[in-house]
Amino acid sequence: MELKEVVKKLNQFASTSLAEKWDNVGLLIEPSSPLQVKKIMLTNDLTPPVMDEAVAMGTNLIISYHPPIFTGMKCVTQKTWKERIVTTCLENRIGVFSPHTSYDCVQDGVNDWLIKAFDVVDVRPIQNAMELHSNMSNSISCCVPRTQCDLLQEELSGIPHIKLPPLSADTDDQMITVGCSQNNVSNVVTVMNKYTAQFIEVKQMSKVPKAGYGRGRIGKLKNKLTVDEAIQKVKSHLQLGSIRIAKSPDANSLETVAVWAGSGRSLLKDVRASLYLTGEMSHHDVLHAVYSGTNVILCDHSNTERGFLKHLKLRLESQLPGVDIFVSAVDKDPLEIV
């Protein structure tokens, strides 16, 4: 499958528009075309050992959850390890795609996988992603003579995805406001100009929550858990021998859980839940949580993300038939407990 077609399929699962504004996502390294993608490696971080593995395995595309290129590069030499990764990819005709926070926000993404450490119901994003309605992203208003209204509405009705209003009582002039997609704004304005010499006003509609998409996840446990029971569930789900726990003196019986893969500091603060599960939080944020009635489980940053890759592999195999997809065997969190 050609690289551009693979990228198109990846964006169908999680549009890069879902990513945080500060993030650097999408196709980051693109060898010259055409590039046939026969083998894809999945990794949480594109480190030198992972790069060596990708070359040895004959990889054509690396999907690296964290972007290996984040800030601008003024040169690509052999001076730093990240520059050497870029040159190695280009020399070996390996593309690099990074989804990062778009996979955090997408439905059935990293955070939906993370909260499945528990048996939960009523799962929802902690903070919804917002979007414009694809077919009604703009409203356009004009004032026309009442005698022209029927003709105007008849012509507008021929434009796809138009929402026409009912006409009011007979008056000399009528204010007509229609909803339409961004692609049809110029068509609507062209039609309206035929029937009025007065103003035409175009407004972009407010964004609305995108159901099931957004930052973090929060849910209600089907059955209450003790903190110790929750610890065992997290260890099993993430396949970790050790995690860190900060127990609240006020909440040993757990009813709700809030999760955020990676660093949960900014999102989880003051979220009302019996338990936070994330990779890392600051000392003071942990103190604030436990003495506000919330237990905190920390697993180190990438340990709350990496396990999602096995789930992603199964999903991509159904979307990319004929492409060999594998998860890096050497990718790991840089921190160890000794």
Coordinates of C-alpha atoms in Angstrom, one line a residue:
M1 CA 0.0 0.0 0.0
E2 CA 1.4 3.4 -1.0
L3 CA 2.4 5.7 1.9
K4 CA -0.2 8.4 1.1
E5 CA -3.0 5.8 1.2
V6 CA -1.8 4.5 4.6
V7 CA -1.7 8.1 6.0
K8 CA -5.2 8.6 4.7
K9 CA -6.4 5.5 6.5
L10 CA -4.7 6.6 9.7
N11 CA -6.4 10.0 9.6
Q12 CA -9.8 8.3 9.1
F13 CA -9.3 6.7 12.5
A14 CA -8.1 9.8 14.3
S15 CA -8.0 13.1 12.4
T16 CA -4.9 15.2 13.3
S17 CA -7.3 18.0 13.9
L18 CA -8.1 16.3 17.3
A19 CA -4.6 17.0 18.5
E20 CA -3.7 19.7 21.0
K21 CA -2.6 23.0 19.3
W22 CA 0.9 22.8 20.8
D23 CA 1.4 19.2 19.5
N24 CA 3.3 18.1 16.4
V25 CA 1.4 15.3 14.8
G26 CA 0.9 13.6 11.4
L27 CA 3.5 12.5 8.8
L28 CA 6.8 13.9 10.2
I29 CA 9.3 12.1 7.9
E30 CA 8.4 11.4 4.3
P31 CA 11.0 9.7 1.9
S32 CA 10.6 10.5 -1.8
S33 CA 7.6 9.0 -3.5
P34 CA 6.5 6.4 -4.3
L35 CA 7.0 4.5 -1.1
Q36 CA 5.2 1.2 -0.8
V37 CA 4.4 0.3 2.8
K38 CA 4.7 -3.4 3.4
K39 CA 5.8 -3.4 7.1
I40 CA 4.8 -1.0 9.9
M41 CA 6.4 -0.8 13.3
L42 CA 4.4 0.6 16.3
T43 CA 6.3 2.2 19.1
N44 CA 5.7 4.6 22.0
D45 CA 9.0 6.4 21.5
L46 CA 11.4 6.4 18.6
T47 CA 14.7 6.0 20.4
P48 CA 18.1 4.8 18.9
P49 CA 17.5 1.1 19.9
V50 CA 14.0 1.2 18.3
M51 CA 15.5 2.8 15.2
D52 CA 18.0 0.0 14.9
E53 CA 15.2 -2.5 15.3
A54 CA 13.2 -0.9 12.6
V55 CA 16.1 -1.0 10.1
A56 CA 16.9 -4.6 11.0
M57 CA 13.2 -5.6 10.5
G58 CA 12.9 -4.0 7.1
T59 CA 10.3 -1.5 8.2
N60 CA 8.8 1.0 5.8
L61 CA 6.8 3.1 8.2
I62 CA 7.2 3.8 11.9
I63 CA 4.1 4.9 13.8
S64 CA 5.6 6.6 16.9
Y65 CA 3.0 7.7 19.4
H66 CA 5.3 10.5 20.7
P67 CA 6.6 12.7 17.9
P68 CA 10.4 12.3 17.5
I69 CA 10.5 15.8 16.0
F70 CA 8.8 18.3 18.3
T71 CA 10.7 21.6 18.2
G72 CA 12.2 23.0 15.0
M73 CA 15.5 21.6 13.6
K74 CA 17.9 24.2 12.1
C75 CA 20.0 21.4 10.6
V76 CA 20.0 17.6 10.1
T77 CA 23.5 16.4 10.9
Q78 CA 25.0 13.5 13.0
K79 CA 25.5 15.8 16.0
T80 CA 22.4 14.8 18.1
W81 CA 20.5 11.5 18.5
K82 CA 17.3 13.0 17.1
E83 CA 19.1 14.3 14.0
R84 CA 20.7 10.9 13.5
I85 CA 17.2 9.3 13.6
V86 CA 16.0 11.6 10.8
T87 CA 19.0 10.8 8.6
T88 CA 18.7 7.1 9.3
C89 CA 15.0 7.1 8.3
L90 CA 15.7 9.0 5.1
E91 CA 18.7 6.8 4.2
N92 CA 16.6 3.7 4.7
R93 CA 13.4 5.1 3.1
I94 CA 11.4 4.8 6.3
G95 CA 8.5 7.2 6.9
V96 CA 7.5 8.3 10.4
F97 CA 3.9 9.2 11.5
S98 CA 3.1 10.4 15.0
P99 CA -0.5 10.6 16.3
H100 CA 0.1 11.6 19.9
T101 CA -2.7 13.7 21.4
S102 CA -5.1 12.9 18.5
Y103 CA -5.0 9.3 19.8
D104 CA -5.6 10.6 23.3
C105 CA -8.8 12.3 22.3
V106 CA -10.2 9.9 19.7
Q107 CA -13.0 7.4 20.6
D108 CA -11.5 4.0 21.2
G109 CA -8.1 5.6 21.7
V110 CA -5.5 5.6 24.4
N111 CA -7.6 6.8 27.2
D112 CA -10.6 4.5 26.4
W113 CA -8.0 1.7 26.5
L114 CA -6.5 2.9 29.8
I115 CA -9.8 3.1 31.7
K116 CA -10.6 -0.5 30.7
A117 CA -8.3 -1.5 33.6
F118 CA -11.6 -1.3 35.4
D119 CA -15.2 -2.5 34.9
V120 CA -16.8 0.9 34.3
V121 CA -20.1 2.4 33.0
D122 CA -21.1 5.8 31.9
V123 CA -17.6 6.5 30.5
R124 CA -17.2 10.0 29.1
P125 CA -14.4 12.5 28.3
I126 CA -13.4 14.7 31.1
Q127 CA -13.2 17.6 28.6
N128 CA -15.1 17.2 25.4
A129 CA -13.5 17.8 22.0
M130 CA -15.4 20.5 20.1
E131 CA -16.3 20.6 16.4
L132 CA -18.3 22.5 13.9
H133 CA -21.3 20.6 12.5
S134 CA -19.9 19.4 9.1
N135 CA -23.1 20.3 7.2
M136 CA -24.1 23.4 9.2
S137 CA -20.9 25.3 10.1
N138 CA -22.1 28.7 8.8
S139 CA -25.3 30.8 9.0
I140 CA -26.0 33.3 6.2
S141 CA -28.6 36.1 6.5
C142 CA -30.0 38.5 4.0
C143 CA -33.0 40.8 3.7
V144 CA -35.1 40.4 0.6
P145 CA -38.5 41.7 -0.6
R146 CA -41.4 39.4 0.3
T147 CA -42.3 39.0 -3.4
Q148 CA -38.8 37.4 -4.0
C149 CA -38.8 35.0 -1.0
D150 CA -40.4 32.0 -2.7
L151 CA -38.1 32.3 -5.7
L152 CA -35.0 32.6 -3.4
Q153 CA -36.0 29.6 -1.3
E154 CA -36.7 27.5 -4.3
E155 CA -33.2 28.2 -5.8
L156 CA -31.5 27.7 -2.4
S157 CA -33.2 24.4 -2.0
G158 CA -31.1 23.0 -4.9
I159 CA -27.9 23.5 -2.9
P160 CA -27.0 20.3 -0.8
H161 CA -27.1 20.5 3.0
I162 CA -29.1 23.7 3.3
K163 CA -31.4 24.4 6.2
L164 CA -34.2 26.7 5.1
P165 CA -36.3 28.7 7.7
P166 CA -40.1 29.1 7.6
L167 CA -41.2 32.4 6.3
S168 CA -42.9 34.8 8.7
A169 CA -46.1 36.8 8.2
D170 CA -46.5 39.0 5.1
T171 CA -44.2 42.0 5.4
D172 CA -42.6 44.2 2.8
D173 CA -39.2 42.7 3.5
Q174 CA -38.1 39.4 5.0
M175 CA -35.0 38.5 6.9
I176 CA -33.9 35.0 5.8
T177 CA -31.2 33.1 7.6
V178 CA -30.0 29.7 6.3
G179 CA -27.5 27.2 7.6
C180 CA -25.0 25.6 5.3
S181 CA -21.6 23.9 5.1
Q182 CA -18.3 25.8 4.6
N183 CA -18.1 24.5 1.1
N184 CA -21.4 26.0 0.1
V185 CA -21.0 29.5 1.5
S186 CA -20.0 31.0 -1.9
N187 CA -22.9 29.2 -3.6
V188 CA -25.5 30.6 -1.1
V189 CA -24.1 34.1 -1.3
T190 CA -24.2 34.0 -5.1
V191 CA -27.8 33.0 -5.1
M192 CA -28.8 35.6 -2.5
N193 CA -27.1 38.4 -4.5
K194 CA -29.6 37.8 -7.2
Y195 CA -32.5 38.7 -5.0
T196 CA -31.2 41.5 -2.8
A197 CA -29.2 44.7 -3.0
Q198 CA -29.1 44.9 0.8
F199 CA -26.6 43.3 3.2
I200 CA -25.6 39.7 3.3
E201 CA -24.1 38.6 6.7
V202 CA -22.0 35.4 7.0
K203 CA -21.3 34.0 10.5
Q204 CA -19.5 30.9 11.6
M205 CA -21.6 28.8 14.1
S206 CA -20.4 27.9 17.5
K207 CA -18.6 24.6 18.0
V208 CA -20.5 21.7 19.6
P209 CA -19.2 18.8 21.7
K210 CA -18.1 15.8 19.6
A211 CA -19.7 12.8 21.4
G212 CA -17.2 10.3 22.8
Y213 CA -14.2 12.4 21.8
G214 CA -12.1 14.5 24.1
R215 CA -9.4 14.7 26.8
G216 CA -9.2 12.0 29.5
R217 CA -12.0 9.7 30.6
I218 CA -14.1 9.4 33.7
G219 CA -16.5 6.6 34.6
K220 CA -18.4 4.9 37.4
L221 CA -17.3 1.6 38.7
K222 CA -19.9 -1.2 38.2
N223 CA -18.9 -2.5 41.6
K224 CA -17.1 -0.6 44.4
L225 CA -13.4 -1.4 44.8
T226 CA -10.9 -1.0 47.6
V227 CA -7.7 0.8 46.8
D228 CA -5.7 -2.5 47.0
E229 CA -8.1 -4.1 44.5
A230 CA -7.7 -1.2 42.1
I231 CA -3.9 -1.5 42.4
Q232 CA -4.0 -5.1 41.3
K233 CA -6.3 -4.3 38.3
V234 CA -3.9 -1.6 37.1
K235 CA -0.9 -3.8 37.4
S236 CA -2.6 -6.5 35.4
H237 CA -3.9 -4.2 32.7
L238 CA -0.6 -2.4 32.2
Q239 CA 1.5 -5.5 32.9
L240 CA 3.6 -3.8 35.5
G241 CA 5.3 -5.3 38.6
S242 CA 5.3 -2.0 40.5
I243 CA 3.4 1.2 40.5
R244 CA 3.1 4.2 42.8
I245 CA 0.1 4.9 45.0
A246 CA -0.9 7.9 47.1
K247 CA -3.8 6.9 49.4
S248 CA -6.4 9.4 50.5
P249 CA -7.3 9.1 54.2
D250 CA -10.9 9.8 53.3
A251 CA -11.6 7.4 50.4
N252 CA -10.7 3.7 50.6
S253 CA -13.9 2.7 48.9
L254 CA -13.8 3.6 45.2
E255 CA -16.8 4.5 43.2
T256 CA -15.5 6.6 40.3
V257 CA -12.2 6.7 38.4
A258 CA -10.7 9.4 36.2
V259 CA -7.8 8.6 33.8
W260 CA -5.4 10.5 31.6
A261 CA -2.5 8.8 29.8
G262 CA 0.9 10.4 30.2
S263 CA 0.9 13.5 32.4
G264 CA -2.4 14.1 34.1
R265 CA -1.4 17.2 36.0
S266 CA -3.4 19.9 34.2
L267 CA -6.4 17.9 33.3
L268 CA -7.1 15.9 36.5
K269 CA -6.7 18.7 39.0
D270 CA -10.0 19.3 40.9
V271 CA -11.8 16.6 38.9
R272 CA -14.1 14.9 41.4
A273 CA -13.4 11.1 41.4
S274 CA -12.4 8.5 44.0
L275 CA -9.3 7.6 42.0
Y276 CA -6.9 9.2 39.5
L277 CA -4.9 6.9 37.2
T278 CA -2.2 8.6 35.2
G279 CA 1.5 8.5 34.4
E280 CA 2.8 11.4 36.4
M281 CA 1.7 14.3 38.5
S282 CA 3.7 16.9 40.5
H283 CA 4.3 16.4 44.2
H284 CA 2.0 19.3 45.1
D285 CA -0.8 18.1 42.8
V286 CA -0.7 14.7 44.4
L287 CA -0.9 16.3 47.9
H288 CA -3.9 18.4 46.8
A289 CA -5.7 15.3 45.4
V290 CA -5.2 13.0 48.4
Y291 CA -6.3 15.6 50.9
S292 CA -9.3 16.5 48.7
G293 CA -10.5 12.9 48.9
T294 CA -8.9 11.3 45.8
N295 CA -6.5 8.4 45.6
V296 CA -3.7 8.7 43.0
I297 CA -2.0 5.9 41.0
L298 CA 1.1 6.9 39.1
C299 CA 2.7 4.4 36.6
D300 CA 5.3 6.6 34.9
H301 CA 4.5 8.5 31.8
S302 CA 4.8 6.1 28.9
N303 CA 3.7 3.0 30.9
T304 CA 0.1 4.4 30.7
E305 CA 0.4 4.6 26.9
R306 CA 2.5 1.7 25.6
G307 CA 0.0 -1.1 26.2
F308 CA -2.4 0.6 23.8
L309 CA -0.1 -0.4 20.9
K310 CA -1.3 -4.0 21.0
H311 CA -4.9 -2.8 20.7
L312 CA -3.9 -0.5 17.9
K313 CA -2.1 -3.3 16.0
L314 CA -5.4 -5.3 15.8
R315 CA -7.3 -2.2 14.7
L316 CA -4.8 -1.3 11.9
E317 CA -4.6 -4.9 10.7
S318 CA -8.3 -4.7 9.7
Q319 CA -7.8 -1.3 8.0
L320 CA -4.6 -2.1 6.2
P321 CA -4.9 -5.6 4.7
G322 CA -1.7 -7.0 3.4
V323 CA 0.5 -4.8 5.5
D324 CA 2.7 -6.5 8.2
I325 CA 2.3 -4.6 11.5
F326 CA 4.3 -5.3 14.6
V327 CA 5.0 -3.7 18.0
S328 CA 8.6 -2.8 18.9
A329 CA 10.2 -5.3 21.2
V330 CA 12.8 -2.9 22.6
D331 CA 10.6 0.2 23.3
K332 CA 10.4 0.8 27.0
D333 CA 10.0 3.6 29.6
P334 CA 13.3 5.2 30.4
L335 CA 12.7 5.0 34.2
E336 CA 13.2 1.9 36.2
I337 CA 12.5 1.1 39.9
V338 CA 15.6 -0.4 41.5

